[in-house]
Short mmCIF file of C-alpha atoms in Angstrom, two decimals:
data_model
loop_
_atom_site.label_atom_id
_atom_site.label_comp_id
_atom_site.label_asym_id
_atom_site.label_seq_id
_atom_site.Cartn_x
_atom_site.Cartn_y
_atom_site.Cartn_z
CA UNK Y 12 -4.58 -297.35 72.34
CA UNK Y 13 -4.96 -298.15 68.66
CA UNK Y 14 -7.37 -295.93 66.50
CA UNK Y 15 -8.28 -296.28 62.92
CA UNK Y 16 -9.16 -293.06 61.03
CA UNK Y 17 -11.69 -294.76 58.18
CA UNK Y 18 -13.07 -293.13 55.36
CA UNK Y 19 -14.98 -294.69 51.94
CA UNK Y 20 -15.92 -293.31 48.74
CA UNK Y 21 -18.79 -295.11 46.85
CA UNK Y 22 -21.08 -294.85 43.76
CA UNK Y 23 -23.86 -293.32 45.05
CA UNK Y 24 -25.85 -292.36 48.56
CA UNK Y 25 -27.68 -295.42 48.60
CA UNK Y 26 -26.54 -298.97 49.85
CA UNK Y 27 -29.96 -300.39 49.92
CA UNK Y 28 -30.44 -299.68 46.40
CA UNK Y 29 -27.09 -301.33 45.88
CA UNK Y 30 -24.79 -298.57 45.48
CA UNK Y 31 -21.23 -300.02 46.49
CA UNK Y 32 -17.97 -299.24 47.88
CA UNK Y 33 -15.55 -297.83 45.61
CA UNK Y 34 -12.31 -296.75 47.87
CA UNK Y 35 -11.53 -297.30 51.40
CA UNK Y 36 -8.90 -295.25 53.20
CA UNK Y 37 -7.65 -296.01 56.54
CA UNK Y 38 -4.71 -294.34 58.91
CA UNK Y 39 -3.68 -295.99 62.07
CA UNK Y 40 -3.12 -293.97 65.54
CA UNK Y 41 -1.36 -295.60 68.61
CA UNK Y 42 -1.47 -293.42 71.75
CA UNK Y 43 -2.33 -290.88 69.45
CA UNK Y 44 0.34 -290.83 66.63
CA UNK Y 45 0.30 -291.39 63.47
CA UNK Y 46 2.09 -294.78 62.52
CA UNK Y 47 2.23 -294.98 58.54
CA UNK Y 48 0.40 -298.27 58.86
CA UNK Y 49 -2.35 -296.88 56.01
CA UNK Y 50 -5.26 -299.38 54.57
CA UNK Y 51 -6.01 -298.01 51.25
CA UNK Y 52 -7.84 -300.32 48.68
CA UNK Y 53 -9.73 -298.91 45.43
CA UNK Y 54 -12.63 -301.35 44.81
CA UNK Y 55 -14.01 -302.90 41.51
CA UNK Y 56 -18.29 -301.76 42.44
CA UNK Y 57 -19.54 -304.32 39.15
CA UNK Y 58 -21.86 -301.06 38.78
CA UNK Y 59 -21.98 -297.57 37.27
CA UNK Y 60 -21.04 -294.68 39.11
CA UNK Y 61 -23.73 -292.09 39.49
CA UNK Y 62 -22.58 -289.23 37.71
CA UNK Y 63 -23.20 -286.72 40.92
CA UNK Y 64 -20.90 -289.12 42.95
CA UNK Y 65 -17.88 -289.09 40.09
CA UNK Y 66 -18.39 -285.23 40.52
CA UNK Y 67 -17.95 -285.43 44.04
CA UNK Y 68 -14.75 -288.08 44.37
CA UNK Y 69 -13.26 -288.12 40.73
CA UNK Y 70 -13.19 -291.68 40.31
CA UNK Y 71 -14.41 -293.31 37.42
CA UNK Y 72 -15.71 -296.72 36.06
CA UNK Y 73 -13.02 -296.63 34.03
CA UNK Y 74 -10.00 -296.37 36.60
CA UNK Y 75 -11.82 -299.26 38.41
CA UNK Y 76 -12.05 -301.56 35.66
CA UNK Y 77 -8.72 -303.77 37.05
CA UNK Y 78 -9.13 -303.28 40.80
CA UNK Y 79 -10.56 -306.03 43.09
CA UNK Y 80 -13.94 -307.09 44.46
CA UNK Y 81 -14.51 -306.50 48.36
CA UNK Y 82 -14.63 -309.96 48.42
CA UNK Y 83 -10.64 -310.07 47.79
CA UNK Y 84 -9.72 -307.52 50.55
CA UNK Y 85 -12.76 -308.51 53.15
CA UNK Y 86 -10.71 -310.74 55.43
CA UNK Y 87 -7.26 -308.56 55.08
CA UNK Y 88 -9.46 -304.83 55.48
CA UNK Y 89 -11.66 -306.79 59.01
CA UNK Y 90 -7.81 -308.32 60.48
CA UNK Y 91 -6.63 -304.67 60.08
CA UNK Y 92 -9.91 -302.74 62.04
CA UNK Y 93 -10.75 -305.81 64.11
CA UNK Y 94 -10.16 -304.52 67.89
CA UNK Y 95 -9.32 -300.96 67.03
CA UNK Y 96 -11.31 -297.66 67.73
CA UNK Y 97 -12.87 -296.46 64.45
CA UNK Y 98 -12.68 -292.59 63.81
CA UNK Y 99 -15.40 -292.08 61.04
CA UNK Y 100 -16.83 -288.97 60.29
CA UNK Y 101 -20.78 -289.53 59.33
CA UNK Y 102 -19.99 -293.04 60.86
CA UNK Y 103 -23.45 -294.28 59.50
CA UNK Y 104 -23.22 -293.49 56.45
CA UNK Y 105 -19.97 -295.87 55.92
CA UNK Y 106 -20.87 -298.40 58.37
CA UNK Y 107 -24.00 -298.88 55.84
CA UNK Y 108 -21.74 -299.48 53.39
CA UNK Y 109 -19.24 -301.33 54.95
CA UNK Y 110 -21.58 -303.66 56.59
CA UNK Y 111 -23.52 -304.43 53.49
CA UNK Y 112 -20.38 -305.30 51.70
CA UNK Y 113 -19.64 -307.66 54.33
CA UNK Y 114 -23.13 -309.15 54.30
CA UNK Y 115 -22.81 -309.77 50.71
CA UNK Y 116 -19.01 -311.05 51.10
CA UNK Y 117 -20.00 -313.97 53.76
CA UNK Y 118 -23.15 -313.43 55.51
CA UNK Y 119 -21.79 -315.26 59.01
CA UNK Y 120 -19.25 -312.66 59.24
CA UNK Y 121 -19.43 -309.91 62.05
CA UNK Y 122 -20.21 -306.66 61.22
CA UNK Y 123 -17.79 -303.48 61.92
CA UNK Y 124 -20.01 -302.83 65.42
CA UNK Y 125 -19.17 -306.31 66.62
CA UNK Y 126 -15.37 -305.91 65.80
CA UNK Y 127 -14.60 -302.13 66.82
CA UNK Y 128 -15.67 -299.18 69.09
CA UNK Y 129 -16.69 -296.71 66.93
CA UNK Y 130 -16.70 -293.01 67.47
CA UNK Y 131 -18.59 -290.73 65.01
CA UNK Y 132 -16.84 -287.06 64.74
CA UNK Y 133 -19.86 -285.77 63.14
CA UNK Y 134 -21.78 -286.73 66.38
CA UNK Y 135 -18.72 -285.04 68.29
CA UNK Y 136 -18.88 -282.08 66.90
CA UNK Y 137 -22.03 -281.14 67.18
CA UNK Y 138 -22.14 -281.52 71.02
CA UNK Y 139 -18.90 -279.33 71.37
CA UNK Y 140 -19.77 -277.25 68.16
CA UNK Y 141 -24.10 -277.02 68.71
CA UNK Y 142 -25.87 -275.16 65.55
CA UNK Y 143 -22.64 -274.38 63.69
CA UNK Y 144 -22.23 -276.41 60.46
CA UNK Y 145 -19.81 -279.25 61.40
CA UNK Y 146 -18.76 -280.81 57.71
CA UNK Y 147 -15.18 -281.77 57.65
CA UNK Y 148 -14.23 -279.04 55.48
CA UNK Y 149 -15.97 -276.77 58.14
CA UNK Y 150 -14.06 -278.35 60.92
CA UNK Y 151 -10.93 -277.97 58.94
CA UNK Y 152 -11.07 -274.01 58.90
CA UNK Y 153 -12.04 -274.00 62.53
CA UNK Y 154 -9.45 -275.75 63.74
CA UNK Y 155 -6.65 -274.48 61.25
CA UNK Y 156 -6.24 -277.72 59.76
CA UNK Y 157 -4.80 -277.17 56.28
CA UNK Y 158 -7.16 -278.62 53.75
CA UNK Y 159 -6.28 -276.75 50.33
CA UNK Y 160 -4.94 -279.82 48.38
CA UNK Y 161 -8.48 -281.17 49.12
CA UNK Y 162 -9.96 -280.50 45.75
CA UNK Y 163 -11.74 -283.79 45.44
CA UNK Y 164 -12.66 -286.18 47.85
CA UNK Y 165 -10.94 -289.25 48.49
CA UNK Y 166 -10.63 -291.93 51.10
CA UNK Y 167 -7.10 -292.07 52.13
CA UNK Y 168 -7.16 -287.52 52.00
CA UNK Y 169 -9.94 -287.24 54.06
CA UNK Y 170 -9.18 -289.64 56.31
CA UNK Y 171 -5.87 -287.98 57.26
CA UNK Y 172 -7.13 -284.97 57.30
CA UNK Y 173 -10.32 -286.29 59.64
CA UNK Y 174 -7.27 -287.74 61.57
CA UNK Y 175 -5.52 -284.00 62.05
CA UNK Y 176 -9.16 -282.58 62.83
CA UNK Y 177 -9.88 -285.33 65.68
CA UNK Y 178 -6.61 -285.03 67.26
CA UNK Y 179 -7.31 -280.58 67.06
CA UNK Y 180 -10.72 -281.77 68.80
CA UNK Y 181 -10.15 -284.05 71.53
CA UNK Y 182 -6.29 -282.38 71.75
CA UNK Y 183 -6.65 -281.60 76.20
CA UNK Y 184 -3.86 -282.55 77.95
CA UNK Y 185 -0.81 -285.16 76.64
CA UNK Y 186 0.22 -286.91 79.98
CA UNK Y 187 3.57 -286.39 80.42
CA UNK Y 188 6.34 -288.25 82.34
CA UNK Y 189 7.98 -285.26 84.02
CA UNK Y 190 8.64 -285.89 87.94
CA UNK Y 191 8.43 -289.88 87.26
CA UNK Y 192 11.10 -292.35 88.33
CA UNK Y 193 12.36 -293.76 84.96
CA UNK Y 194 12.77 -297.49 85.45
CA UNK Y 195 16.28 -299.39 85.79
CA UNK Y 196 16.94 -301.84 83.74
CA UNK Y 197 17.53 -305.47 85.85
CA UNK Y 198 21.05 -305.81 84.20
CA UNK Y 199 21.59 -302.19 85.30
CA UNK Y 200 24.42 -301.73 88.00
CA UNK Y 201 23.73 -299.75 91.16
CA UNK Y 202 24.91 -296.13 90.35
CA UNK Y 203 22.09 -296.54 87.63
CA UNK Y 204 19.84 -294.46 89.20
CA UNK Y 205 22.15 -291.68 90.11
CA UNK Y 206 23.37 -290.67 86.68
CA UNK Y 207 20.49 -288.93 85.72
CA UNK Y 208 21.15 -286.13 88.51
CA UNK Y 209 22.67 -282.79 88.65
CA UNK Y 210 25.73 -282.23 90.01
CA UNK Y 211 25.09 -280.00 93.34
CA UNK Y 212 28.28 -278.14 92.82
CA UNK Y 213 27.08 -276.89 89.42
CA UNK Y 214 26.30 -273.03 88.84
CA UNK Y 215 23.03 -271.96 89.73
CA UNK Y 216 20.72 -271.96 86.85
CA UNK Y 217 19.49 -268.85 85.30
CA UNK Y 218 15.45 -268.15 86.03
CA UNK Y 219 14.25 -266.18 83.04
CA UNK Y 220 10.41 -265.47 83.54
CA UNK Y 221 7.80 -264.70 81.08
CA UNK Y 222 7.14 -261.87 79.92
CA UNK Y 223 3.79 -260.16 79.42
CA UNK Y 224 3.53 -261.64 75.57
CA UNK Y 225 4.50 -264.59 76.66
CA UNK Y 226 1.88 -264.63 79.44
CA UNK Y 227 -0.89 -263.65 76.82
CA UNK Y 228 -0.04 -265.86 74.13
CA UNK Y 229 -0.12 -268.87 77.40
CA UNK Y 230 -3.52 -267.87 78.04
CA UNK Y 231 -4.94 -267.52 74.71
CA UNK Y 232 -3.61 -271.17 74.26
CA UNK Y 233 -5.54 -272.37 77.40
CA UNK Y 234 -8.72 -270.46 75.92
CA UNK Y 235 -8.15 -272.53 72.84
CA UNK Y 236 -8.17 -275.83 74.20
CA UNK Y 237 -10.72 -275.56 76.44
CA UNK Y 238 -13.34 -274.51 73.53
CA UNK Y 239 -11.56 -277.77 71.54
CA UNK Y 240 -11.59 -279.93 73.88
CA UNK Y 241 -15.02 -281.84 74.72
CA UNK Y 242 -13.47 -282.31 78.61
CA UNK Y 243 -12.00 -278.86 79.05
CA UNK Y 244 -9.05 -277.63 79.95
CA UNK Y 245 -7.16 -279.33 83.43
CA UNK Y 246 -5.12 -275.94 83.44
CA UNK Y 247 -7.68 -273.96 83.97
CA UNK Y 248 -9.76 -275.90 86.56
CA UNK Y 249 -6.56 -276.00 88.22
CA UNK Y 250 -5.98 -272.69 88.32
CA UNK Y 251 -9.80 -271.97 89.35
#
């Protein structure tokens, strides 16, 4: 499963009145890890910067002067997202953007909807969050995601962090492989599968149980990923 965390900075609020992309910053998940395979492009706009939006991200006209057009990263930026789940928070405010940009770029080219599956934590949140204010920095504090380097906003930043805050979201169950038969290899011999187990004649192992802390701090955990997670937690229905 690959997921792209996206995020975009631009020059204003506005696409239609042809306020442009200014940074995009991307992190890549495969069954839900972080690979190191980032997208991060700042973007030459050919506009000014509204002076409330250089407030917001930091980025100035000036830093921008030697950076590329989308036009330069459009095919590289659509081979990296094309066929990967995108992870945008506010998705429609950057899929404006993005698909605008694209529009302008080649106007036969497919929009992000067309390439990707796109899930909008924004939207997320406020089903499993209803009435509570559900901004990323909000989402950060209530899900102990550490967000205190975040003094300005910026693509590739926010879209890690937005990547630490999905996976404290949708965090349920990991499947594990415990109990499975681990697959021989064909060149294997045929005492391959009996290596992995215990010697009978071995000592009996020692049982040590958990104690009443232990047993609290369990259930508190359970409590906390059933109120994260949008499907609830298998433990407890389980148990019930």
């Amino acid at each position: 499963m690959r997921q792209i965390v996206l995020d975009t900075e631009t020059t204003g609020l506005d696409p239609q009145a042809g306020h442009r992309i200014i940074e995009i910053g991307c992190v890549e998940l495969i069954d839900r890890r972080l690979t190191g395979n980032n997208f991060h492009r700042y973007l030459q706009p050919d506009r000014q910067i509204d002076a409330g939006a250089s407030d917001v991200h930091g980025i100035t006209n000036a830093f921008l002067a030697d950076k590329p057009r989308f036009a330069e990263i459009a095919e590289g930026f659509l081979d990296y997202v094309e066929g990967a789940e995108l992870i945008i928070h506010n998705a429609a405010f950057d899929l404006g953007f993005l698909d605008r940009e694209i529009a302008g770029w080649n106007a036969e080219a497919p929009r992000i909807p067309d390439l990707c599956e796109v899930t909008d934590t924004l939207l997320m949140a406020r089903r499993i969050h209803p009435g509570q204010r559900n901004s990323l920095d909000a989402l950060c504090k209530r899900y102990g995601v550490d967000h205190r380097h975040r003094d300005l906003h910026g693509a590739l930043l926010d879209a890690e962090i937005l990547a630490d805050v999905y996976l404290a979201m949708t965090g349920g169950q990991v499947a594990l492989s415990l109990g499975e038969e681990v697959a021989t290899p064909s060149h294997a011999g045929p005492d391959a599968r009996q290596r992995g187990r215990l010697d009978p004649s071995r000592p009996r192992l020692r049982v040590i149980r958990a104690d009443q802390a232990a047993l609290d701090a369990h259930a508190e955990r359970l409590m906390a990923i059933q109120a994260a997670s949008a499907e609830g937690c298998l433990w407890l229905r389980v148990e019930g």
